[in-house]
Coordinates of C-alpha atoms and ligand atoms in Angstrom, one line a residue:
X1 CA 0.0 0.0 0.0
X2 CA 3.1 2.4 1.0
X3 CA 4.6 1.4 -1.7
X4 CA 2.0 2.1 -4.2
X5 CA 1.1 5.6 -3.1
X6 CA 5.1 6.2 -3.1
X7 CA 4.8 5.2 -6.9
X8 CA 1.8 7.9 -7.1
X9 CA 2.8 11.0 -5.7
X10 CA 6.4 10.6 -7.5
X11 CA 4.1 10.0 -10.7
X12 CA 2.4 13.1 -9.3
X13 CA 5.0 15.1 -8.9
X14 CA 7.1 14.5 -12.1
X15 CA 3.7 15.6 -13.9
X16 CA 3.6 18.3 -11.8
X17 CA 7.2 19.6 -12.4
X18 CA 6.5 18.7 -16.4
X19 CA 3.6 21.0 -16.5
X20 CA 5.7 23.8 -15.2
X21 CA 7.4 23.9 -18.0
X22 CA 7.2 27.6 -19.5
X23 CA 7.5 28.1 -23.2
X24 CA 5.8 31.5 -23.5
X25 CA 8.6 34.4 -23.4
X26 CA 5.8 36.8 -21.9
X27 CA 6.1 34.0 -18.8
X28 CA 9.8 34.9 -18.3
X29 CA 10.4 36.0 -15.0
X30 CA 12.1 39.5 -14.9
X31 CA 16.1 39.1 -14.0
X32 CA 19.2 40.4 -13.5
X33 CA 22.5 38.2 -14.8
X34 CA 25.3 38.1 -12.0
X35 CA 27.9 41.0 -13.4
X36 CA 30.7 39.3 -15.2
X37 CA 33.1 42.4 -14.8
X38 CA 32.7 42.7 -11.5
X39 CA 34.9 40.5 -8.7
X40 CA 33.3 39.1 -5.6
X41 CA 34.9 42.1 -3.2
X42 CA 33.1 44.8 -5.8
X43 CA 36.3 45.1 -8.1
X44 CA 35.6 46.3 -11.8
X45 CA 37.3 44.6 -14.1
X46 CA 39.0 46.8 -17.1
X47 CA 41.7 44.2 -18.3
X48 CA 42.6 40.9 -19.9
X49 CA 45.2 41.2 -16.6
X50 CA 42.1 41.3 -14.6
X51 CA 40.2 39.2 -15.6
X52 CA 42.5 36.6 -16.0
X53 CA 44.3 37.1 -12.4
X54 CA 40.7 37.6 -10.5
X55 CA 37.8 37.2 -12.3
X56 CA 37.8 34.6 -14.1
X57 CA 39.4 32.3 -11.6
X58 CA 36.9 32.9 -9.3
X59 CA 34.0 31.8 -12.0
X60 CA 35.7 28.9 -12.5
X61 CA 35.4 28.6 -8.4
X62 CA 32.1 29.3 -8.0
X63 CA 30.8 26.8 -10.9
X64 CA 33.0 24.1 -8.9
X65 CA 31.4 25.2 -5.8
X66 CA 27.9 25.3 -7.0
X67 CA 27.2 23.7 -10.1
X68 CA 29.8 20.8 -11.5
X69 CA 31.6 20.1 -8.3
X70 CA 35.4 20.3 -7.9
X71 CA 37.7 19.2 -10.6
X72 CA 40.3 16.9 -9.4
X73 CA 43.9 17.7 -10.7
X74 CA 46.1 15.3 -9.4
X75 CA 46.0 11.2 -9.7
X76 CA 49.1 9.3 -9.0
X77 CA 49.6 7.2 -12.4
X78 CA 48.3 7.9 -16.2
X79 CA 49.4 5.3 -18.9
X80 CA 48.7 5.2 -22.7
X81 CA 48.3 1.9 -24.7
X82 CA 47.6 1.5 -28.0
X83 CA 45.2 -1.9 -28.3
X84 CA 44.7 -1.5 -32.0
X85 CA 46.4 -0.2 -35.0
X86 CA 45.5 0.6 -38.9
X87 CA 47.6 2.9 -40.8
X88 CA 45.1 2.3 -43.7
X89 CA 41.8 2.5 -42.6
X90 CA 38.8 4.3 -44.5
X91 CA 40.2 3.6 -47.8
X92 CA 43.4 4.1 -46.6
X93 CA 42.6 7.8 -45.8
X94 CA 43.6 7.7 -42.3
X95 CA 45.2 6.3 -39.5
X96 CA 43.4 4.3 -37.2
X97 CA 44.5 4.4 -33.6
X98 CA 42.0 2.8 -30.4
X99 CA 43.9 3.5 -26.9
X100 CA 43.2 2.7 -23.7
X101 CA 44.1 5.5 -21.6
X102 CA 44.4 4.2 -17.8
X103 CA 44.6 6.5 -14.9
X104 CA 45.3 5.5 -11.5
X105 CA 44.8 6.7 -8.0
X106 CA 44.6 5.3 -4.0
X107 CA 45.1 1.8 -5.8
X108 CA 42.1 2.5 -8.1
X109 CA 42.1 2.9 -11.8
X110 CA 39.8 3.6 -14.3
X111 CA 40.3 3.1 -18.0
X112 CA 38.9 5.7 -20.9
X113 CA 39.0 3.8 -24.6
X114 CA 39.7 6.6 -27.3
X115 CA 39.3 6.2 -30.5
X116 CA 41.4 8.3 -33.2
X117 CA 41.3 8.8 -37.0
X118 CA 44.2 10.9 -38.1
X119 CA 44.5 11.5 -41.9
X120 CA 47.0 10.5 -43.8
X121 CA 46.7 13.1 -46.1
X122 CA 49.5 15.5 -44.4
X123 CA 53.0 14.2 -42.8
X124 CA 52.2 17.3 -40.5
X125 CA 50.7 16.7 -36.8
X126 CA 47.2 17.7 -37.3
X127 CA 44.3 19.4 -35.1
X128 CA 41.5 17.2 -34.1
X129 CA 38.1 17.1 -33.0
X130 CA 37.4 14.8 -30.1
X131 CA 33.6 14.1 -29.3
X132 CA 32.2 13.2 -26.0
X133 CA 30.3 10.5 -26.8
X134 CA 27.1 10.3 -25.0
X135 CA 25.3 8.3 -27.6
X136 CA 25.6 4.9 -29.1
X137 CA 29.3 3.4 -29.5
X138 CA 27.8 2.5 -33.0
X139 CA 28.7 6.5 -33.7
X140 CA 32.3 5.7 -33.3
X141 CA 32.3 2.3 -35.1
X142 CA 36.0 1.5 -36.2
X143 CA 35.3 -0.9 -38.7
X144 CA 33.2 1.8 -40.4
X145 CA 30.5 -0.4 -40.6
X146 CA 28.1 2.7 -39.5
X147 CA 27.7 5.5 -41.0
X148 CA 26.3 8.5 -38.9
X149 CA 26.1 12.4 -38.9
X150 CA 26.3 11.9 -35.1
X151 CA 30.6 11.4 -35.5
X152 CA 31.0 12.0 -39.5
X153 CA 34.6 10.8 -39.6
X154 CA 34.7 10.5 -42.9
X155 CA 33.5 14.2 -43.9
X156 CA 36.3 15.3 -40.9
X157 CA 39.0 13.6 -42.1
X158 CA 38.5 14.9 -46.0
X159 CA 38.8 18.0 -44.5
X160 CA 42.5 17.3 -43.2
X161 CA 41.3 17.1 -39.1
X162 CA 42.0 14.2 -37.1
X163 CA 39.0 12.5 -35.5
X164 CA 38.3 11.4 -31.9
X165 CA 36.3 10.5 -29.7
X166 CA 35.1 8.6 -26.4
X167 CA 32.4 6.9 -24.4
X168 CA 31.2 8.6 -21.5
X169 CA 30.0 5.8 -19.7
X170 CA 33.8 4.6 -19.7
X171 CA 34.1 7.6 -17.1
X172 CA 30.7 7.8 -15.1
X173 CA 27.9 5.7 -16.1
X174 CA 24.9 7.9 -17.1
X175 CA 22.6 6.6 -14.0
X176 CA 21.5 7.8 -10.6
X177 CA 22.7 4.3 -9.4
X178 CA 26.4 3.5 -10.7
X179 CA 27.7 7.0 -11.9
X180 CA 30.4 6.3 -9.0
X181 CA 31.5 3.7 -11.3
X182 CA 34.4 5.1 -13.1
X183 CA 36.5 7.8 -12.4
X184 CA 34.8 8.8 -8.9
X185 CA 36.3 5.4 -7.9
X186 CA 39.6 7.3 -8.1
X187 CA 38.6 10.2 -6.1
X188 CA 36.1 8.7 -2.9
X189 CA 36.2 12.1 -1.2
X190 CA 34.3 13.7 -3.9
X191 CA 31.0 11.5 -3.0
X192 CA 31.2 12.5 0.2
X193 CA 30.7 16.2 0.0
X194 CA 28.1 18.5 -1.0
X195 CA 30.4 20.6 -3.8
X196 CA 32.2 17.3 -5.1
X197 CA 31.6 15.9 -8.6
X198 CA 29.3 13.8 -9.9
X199 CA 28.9 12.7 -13.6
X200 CA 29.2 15.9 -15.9
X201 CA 32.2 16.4 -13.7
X202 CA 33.6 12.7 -14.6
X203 CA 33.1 13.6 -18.2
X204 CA 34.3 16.7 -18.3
X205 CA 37.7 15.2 -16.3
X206 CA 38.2 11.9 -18.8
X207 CA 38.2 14.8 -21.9
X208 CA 41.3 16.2 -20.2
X209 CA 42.9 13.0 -19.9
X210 CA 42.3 12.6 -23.8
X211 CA 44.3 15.8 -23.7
X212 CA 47.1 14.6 -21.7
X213 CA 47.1 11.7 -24.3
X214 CA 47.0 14.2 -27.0
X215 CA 49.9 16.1 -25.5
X216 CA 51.8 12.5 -26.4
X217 CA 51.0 11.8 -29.8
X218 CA 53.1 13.2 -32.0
X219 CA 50.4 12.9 -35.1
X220 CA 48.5 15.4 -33.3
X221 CA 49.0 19.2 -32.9
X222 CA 47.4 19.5 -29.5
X223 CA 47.6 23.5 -29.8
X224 CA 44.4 23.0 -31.7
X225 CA 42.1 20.7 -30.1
X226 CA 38.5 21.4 -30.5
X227 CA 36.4 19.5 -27.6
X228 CA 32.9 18.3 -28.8
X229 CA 29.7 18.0 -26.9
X230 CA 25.9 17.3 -27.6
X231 CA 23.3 18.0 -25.0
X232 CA 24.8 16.5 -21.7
X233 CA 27.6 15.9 -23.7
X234 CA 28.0 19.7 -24.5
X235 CA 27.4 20.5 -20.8
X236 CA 30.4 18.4 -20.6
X237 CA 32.1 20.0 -23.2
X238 CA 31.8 23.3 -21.9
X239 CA 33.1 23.1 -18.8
X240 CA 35.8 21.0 -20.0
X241 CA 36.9 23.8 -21.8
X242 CA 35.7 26.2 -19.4
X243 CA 38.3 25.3 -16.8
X244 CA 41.1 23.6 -18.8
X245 CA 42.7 26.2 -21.1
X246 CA 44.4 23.5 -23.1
X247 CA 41.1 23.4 -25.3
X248 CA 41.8 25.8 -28.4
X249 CA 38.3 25.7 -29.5
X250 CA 34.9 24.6 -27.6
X251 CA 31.6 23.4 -29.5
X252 CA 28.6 23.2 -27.1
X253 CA 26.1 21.8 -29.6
X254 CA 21.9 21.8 -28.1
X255 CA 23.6 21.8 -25.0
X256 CA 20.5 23.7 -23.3
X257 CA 19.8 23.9 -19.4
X258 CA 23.5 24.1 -17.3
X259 CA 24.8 24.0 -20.7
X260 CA 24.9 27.4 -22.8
X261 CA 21.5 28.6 -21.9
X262 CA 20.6 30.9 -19.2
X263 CA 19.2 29.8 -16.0
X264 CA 17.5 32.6 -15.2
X265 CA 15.0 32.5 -18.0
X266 CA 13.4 29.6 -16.7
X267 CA 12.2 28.7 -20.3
X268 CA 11.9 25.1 -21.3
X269 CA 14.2 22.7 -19.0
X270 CA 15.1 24.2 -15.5
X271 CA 17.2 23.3 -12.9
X272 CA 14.7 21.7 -10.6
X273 CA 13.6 19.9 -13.5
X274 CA 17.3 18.7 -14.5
X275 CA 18.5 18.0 -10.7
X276 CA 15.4 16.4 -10.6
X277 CA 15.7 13.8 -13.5
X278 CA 19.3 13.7 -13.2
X279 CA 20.4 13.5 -9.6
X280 CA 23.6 12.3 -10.7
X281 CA 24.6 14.7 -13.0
X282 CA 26.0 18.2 -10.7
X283 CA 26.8 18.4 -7.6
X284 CA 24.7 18.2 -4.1
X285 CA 25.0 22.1 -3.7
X286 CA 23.5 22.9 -7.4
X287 CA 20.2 21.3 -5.9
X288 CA 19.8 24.3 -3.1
X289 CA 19.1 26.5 -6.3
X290 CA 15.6 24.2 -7.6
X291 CA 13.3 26.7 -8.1
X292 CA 15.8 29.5 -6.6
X293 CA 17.9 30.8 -9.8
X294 CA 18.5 34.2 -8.7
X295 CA 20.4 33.0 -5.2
X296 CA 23.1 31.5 -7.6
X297 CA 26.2 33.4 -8.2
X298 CA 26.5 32.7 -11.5
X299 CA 24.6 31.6 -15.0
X300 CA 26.0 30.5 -17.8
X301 CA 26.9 33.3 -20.2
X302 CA 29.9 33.1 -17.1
X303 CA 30.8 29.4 -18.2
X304 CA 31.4 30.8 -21.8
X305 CA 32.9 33.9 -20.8
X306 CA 35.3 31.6 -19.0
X307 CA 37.0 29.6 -22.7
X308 CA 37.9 33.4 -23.6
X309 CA 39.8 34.9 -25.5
X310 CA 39.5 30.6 -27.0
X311 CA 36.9 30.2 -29.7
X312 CA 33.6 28.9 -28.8
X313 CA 31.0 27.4 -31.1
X314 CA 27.5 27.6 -29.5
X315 CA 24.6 25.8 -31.2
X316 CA 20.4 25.0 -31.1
X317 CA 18.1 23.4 -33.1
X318 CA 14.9 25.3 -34.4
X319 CA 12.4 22.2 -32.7
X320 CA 14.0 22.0 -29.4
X321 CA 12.4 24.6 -27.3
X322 CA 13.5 22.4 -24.6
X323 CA 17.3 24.2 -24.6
X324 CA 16.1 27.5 -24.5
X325 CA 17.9 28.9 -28.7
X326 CA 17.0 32.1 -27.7
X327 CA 18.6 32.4 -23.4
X328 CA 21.2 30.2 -25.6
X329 CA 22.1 33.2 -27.7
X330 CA 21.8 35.9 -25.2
X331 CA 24.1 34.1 -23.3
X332 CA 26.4 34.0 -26.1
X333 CA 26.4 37.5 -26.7
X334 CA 26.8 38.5 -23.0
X335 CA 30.1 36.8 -23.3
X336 CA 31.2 38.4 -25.9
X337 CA 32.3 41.9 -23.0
X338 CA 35.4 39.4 -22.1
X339 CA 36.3 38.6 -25.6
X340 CA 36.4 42.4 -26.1
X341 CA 39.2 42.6 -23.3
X342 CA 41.5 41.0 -25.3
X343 CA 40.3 43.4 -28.4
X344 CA 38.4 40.3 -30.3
X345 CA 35.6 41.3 -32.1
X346 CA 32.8 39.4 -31.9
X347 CA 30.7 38.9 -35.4
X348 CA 27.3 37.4 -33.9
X349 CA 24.6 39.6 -34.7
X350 CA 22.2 41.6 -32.2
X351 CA 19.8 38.9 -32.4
X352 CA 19.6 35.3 -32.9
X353 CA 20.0 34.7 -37.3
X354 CA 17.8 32.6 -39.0
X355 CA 17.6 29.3 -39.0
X356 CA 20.4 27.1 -41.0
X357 CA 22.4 30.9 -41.4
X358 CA 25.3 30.2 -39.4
X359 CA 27.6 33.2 -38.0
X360 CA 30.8 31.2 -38.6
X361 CA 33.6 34.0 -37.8
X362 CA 35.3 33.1 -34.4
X363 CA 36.3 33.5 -31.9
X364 CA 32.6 33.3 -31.5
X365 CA 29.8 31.6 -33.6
X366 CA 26.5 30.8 -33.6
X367 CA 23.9 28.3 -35.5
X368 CA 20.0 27.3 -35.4
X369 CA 19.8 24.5 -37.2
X370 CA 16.3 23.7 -38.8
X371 CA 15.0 20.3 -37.1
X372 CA 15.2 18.4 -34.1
X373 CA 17.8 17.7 -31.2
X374 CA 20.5 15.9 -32.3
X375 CA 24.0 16.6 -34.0
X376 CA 24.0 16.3 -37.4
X377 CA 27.0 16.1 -40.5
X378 CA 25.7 19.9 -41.1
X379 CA 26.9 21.0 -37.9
X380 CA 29.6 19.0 -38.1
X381 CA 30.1 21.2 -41.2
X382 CA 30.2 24.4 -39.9
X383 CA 32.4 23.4 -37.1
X384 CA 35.0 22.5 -39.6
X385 CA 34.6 25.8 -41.7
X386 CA 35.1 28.2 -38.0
X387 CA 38.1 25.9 -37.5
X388 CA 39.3 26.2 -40.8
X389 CA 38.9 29.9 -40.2
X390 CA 40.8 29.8 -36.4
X391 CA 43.3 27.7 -36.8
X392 CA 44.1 29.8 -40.5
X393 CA 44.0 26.3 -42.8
Ligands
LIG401 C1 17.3 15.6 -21.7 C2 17.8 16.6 -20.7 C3 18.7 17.6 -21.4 C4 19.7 17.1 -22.3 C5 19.2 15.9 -23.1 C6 20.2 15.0 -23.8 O1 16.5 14.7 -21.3 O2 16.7 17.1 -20.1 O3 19.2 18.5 -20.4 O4 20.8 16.8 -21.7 O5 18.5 15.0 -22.3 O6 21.3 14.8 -23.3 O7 20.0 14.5 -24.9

């Protein structure tokens, strides 16, 4: 009997929270964005200098605080492997390379299986795009036998990048349950307090072990890494490149609610919604801030400011109201007052541009892409024409 009206009032209550939903803009609660020039003791920031010795390392702070949970930087053992080997795969376009990249720490280790296509094209290391893979392993297939616009390695590799990418779930499985078991194994301490990391974190961490990998291979010119992300994937992706400057470039593709879009707006997905469905996903503290955005010290044009002056690629599609395109955007453009510190001038328009009308010119761009949420080869398209552009191929 307990149990069954357990069963109902959860079913009652996730109705409830789903109905709250807002999609009208004239429902958008009025609000004020935390002030990205100005420090936590009420100092204005006028300078690249400033920003980079105060500001901006106390945003970084205060998402590990509040949001995504402290980033680990230390682990007592990291080893590269390579498993597998093709120097002519795809037609004998590229260079086929699987590792197993194993990190150890307090006798614990945790492995992260990367998968990289370099072309064979050039003799020169080349840039690459790694994905964080939260979809299907059949997106990365290595025998080629599948073919999607999720991971288009093919269309990547024409294009002279190198390819990677890796499964999430290798570093925190994407459940309530057993997210502890990957990388958190590694870092015990984290679980038991109420800023420590939980999944998105774990993601975020394995992408800058790819890095250290990177850093390794001499194929790769790890000056120009692009980090990839889709929806939680691009939450992931952002703050990867968020707090480790090693990222050149950051695409954050549909990446929506404690991704690129605003809290505040409280249109589509909100945070008591996400820390709701995904308990696993940000920290403990994130969860005092259900139903409370304006108590947090941040939102996240602050996570975007925070890849500056880097280029960042931030995406929506035009049917997923979900992600908030348009507090997407604005968040985008708030950013682009830290870009100016460095003298970079943004290109995005005042408002968000039609759909499938990217603005391509870094350091930051900008698409709607007509149709549903996913990641498709036509972003992957654009991505490649802003790096062409950045990296000056
Ligand atoms: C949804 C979630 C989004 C987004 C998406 C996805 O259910 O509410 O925040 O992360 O999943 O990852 O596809």
């Amino acid at each position: 009997m307990i149990k069954i009206a357990v069963i109902l009032f959860s079913f009652l209550l996730t109705c409830h929270l789903l109905a709250a939903q807002n999609y009208d803009e004239a429902k958008v609660p009025a609000y004020t964005l935390p002030d990205l020039l100005l420090s936590i003791n009420n100092q204005r920031i006028n300078t690249a200098k400033q920003w980079e010795d105060i500001r901006r390392p106390e945003i970084i702070s205060l998402f590990e605080e509040h949001v995504y949970g402290t980033m680990p930087k230390k682990f007592d053992e990291i080893s590269f492997k390579i498993k597998a080997e093709n120097p002519n795969a795809m037609n004998r376009k590229a260079h086929l390379k699987e590792v197993e990249i194993s990190v150890k720490n307090h006798q614990q280790s945790v492995i992260i299986n990367l998968i990289l296509f370099t072309p064979n094209q050039t003799r020169k290391p080349a840039p690459v795009f790694l994905l964080i893979n939260n979809r299907s392993e059949k997106n990365t297939s290595v025998t080629r036998d599948t073919i999607s616009g999720f991971w288009p390695a093919e269309q990547v590799i024409k294009a002279g990048y190198a390819i990677a990418a890796f499964y999430y779930g290798d570093a925190a499985p994407d459940n309530k349950n057993s997210f502890q078991n990957g990388v958190l194994r590694l870092y015990p301490e984290q679980l038991g307090s109420d800023n420590g990391m939980k999944a998105v974190g774990a993601w975020a961490w394995a992408a800058s072990r790819v890095m250290d990998y990177f850093e390794k291979d001499s194929a790769i010119d790890a000056s120009k890494v692009t980090i990839v992300g889709h929806s939680r994937g691009g939450k992931a992706s952002l703050w990867a490149a968020a707090q480790d400057q090693r990222f050149a470039m950051c695409v954050t593709n549909c990446s929506g609610n404690t991704g690129a879009a605003l809290s505040r707006r409280r249109y589509g997905e909100t945070i008591e919604r996400i820390n709701t469905t995904f308990p696993h996903w940000f920290n403990e503290n994130y969860k005092n801030y259900n139903s409370n955005e304006k108590a947090l010290p941040i939102d996240q044009h602050m996570l975007i400011a925070a890849v500056a002056p880097r280029a960042v690629y931030v995406t929506n599609a035009s049917e997923d109201l979900w992600a908030d395109p348009k507090g997407t955007f604005m968040a985008e453009k708030e950013a682009e007052k830290i870009y100016k510190l460095y003298n970079l001038k943004s290109s995005l328009p005042d408002a968000p541009p039609p759909m499938n009308t990217p603005s391509l010119k870094p350091p930051l761009s900008y698409h709607i892409r007509k149709g549903i949420h996913d990641l498709t080869a036509y972003d992957w398209e654009q991505f490649v024409k802003t790096a062409d552009l950045y990296f000056k191929r």
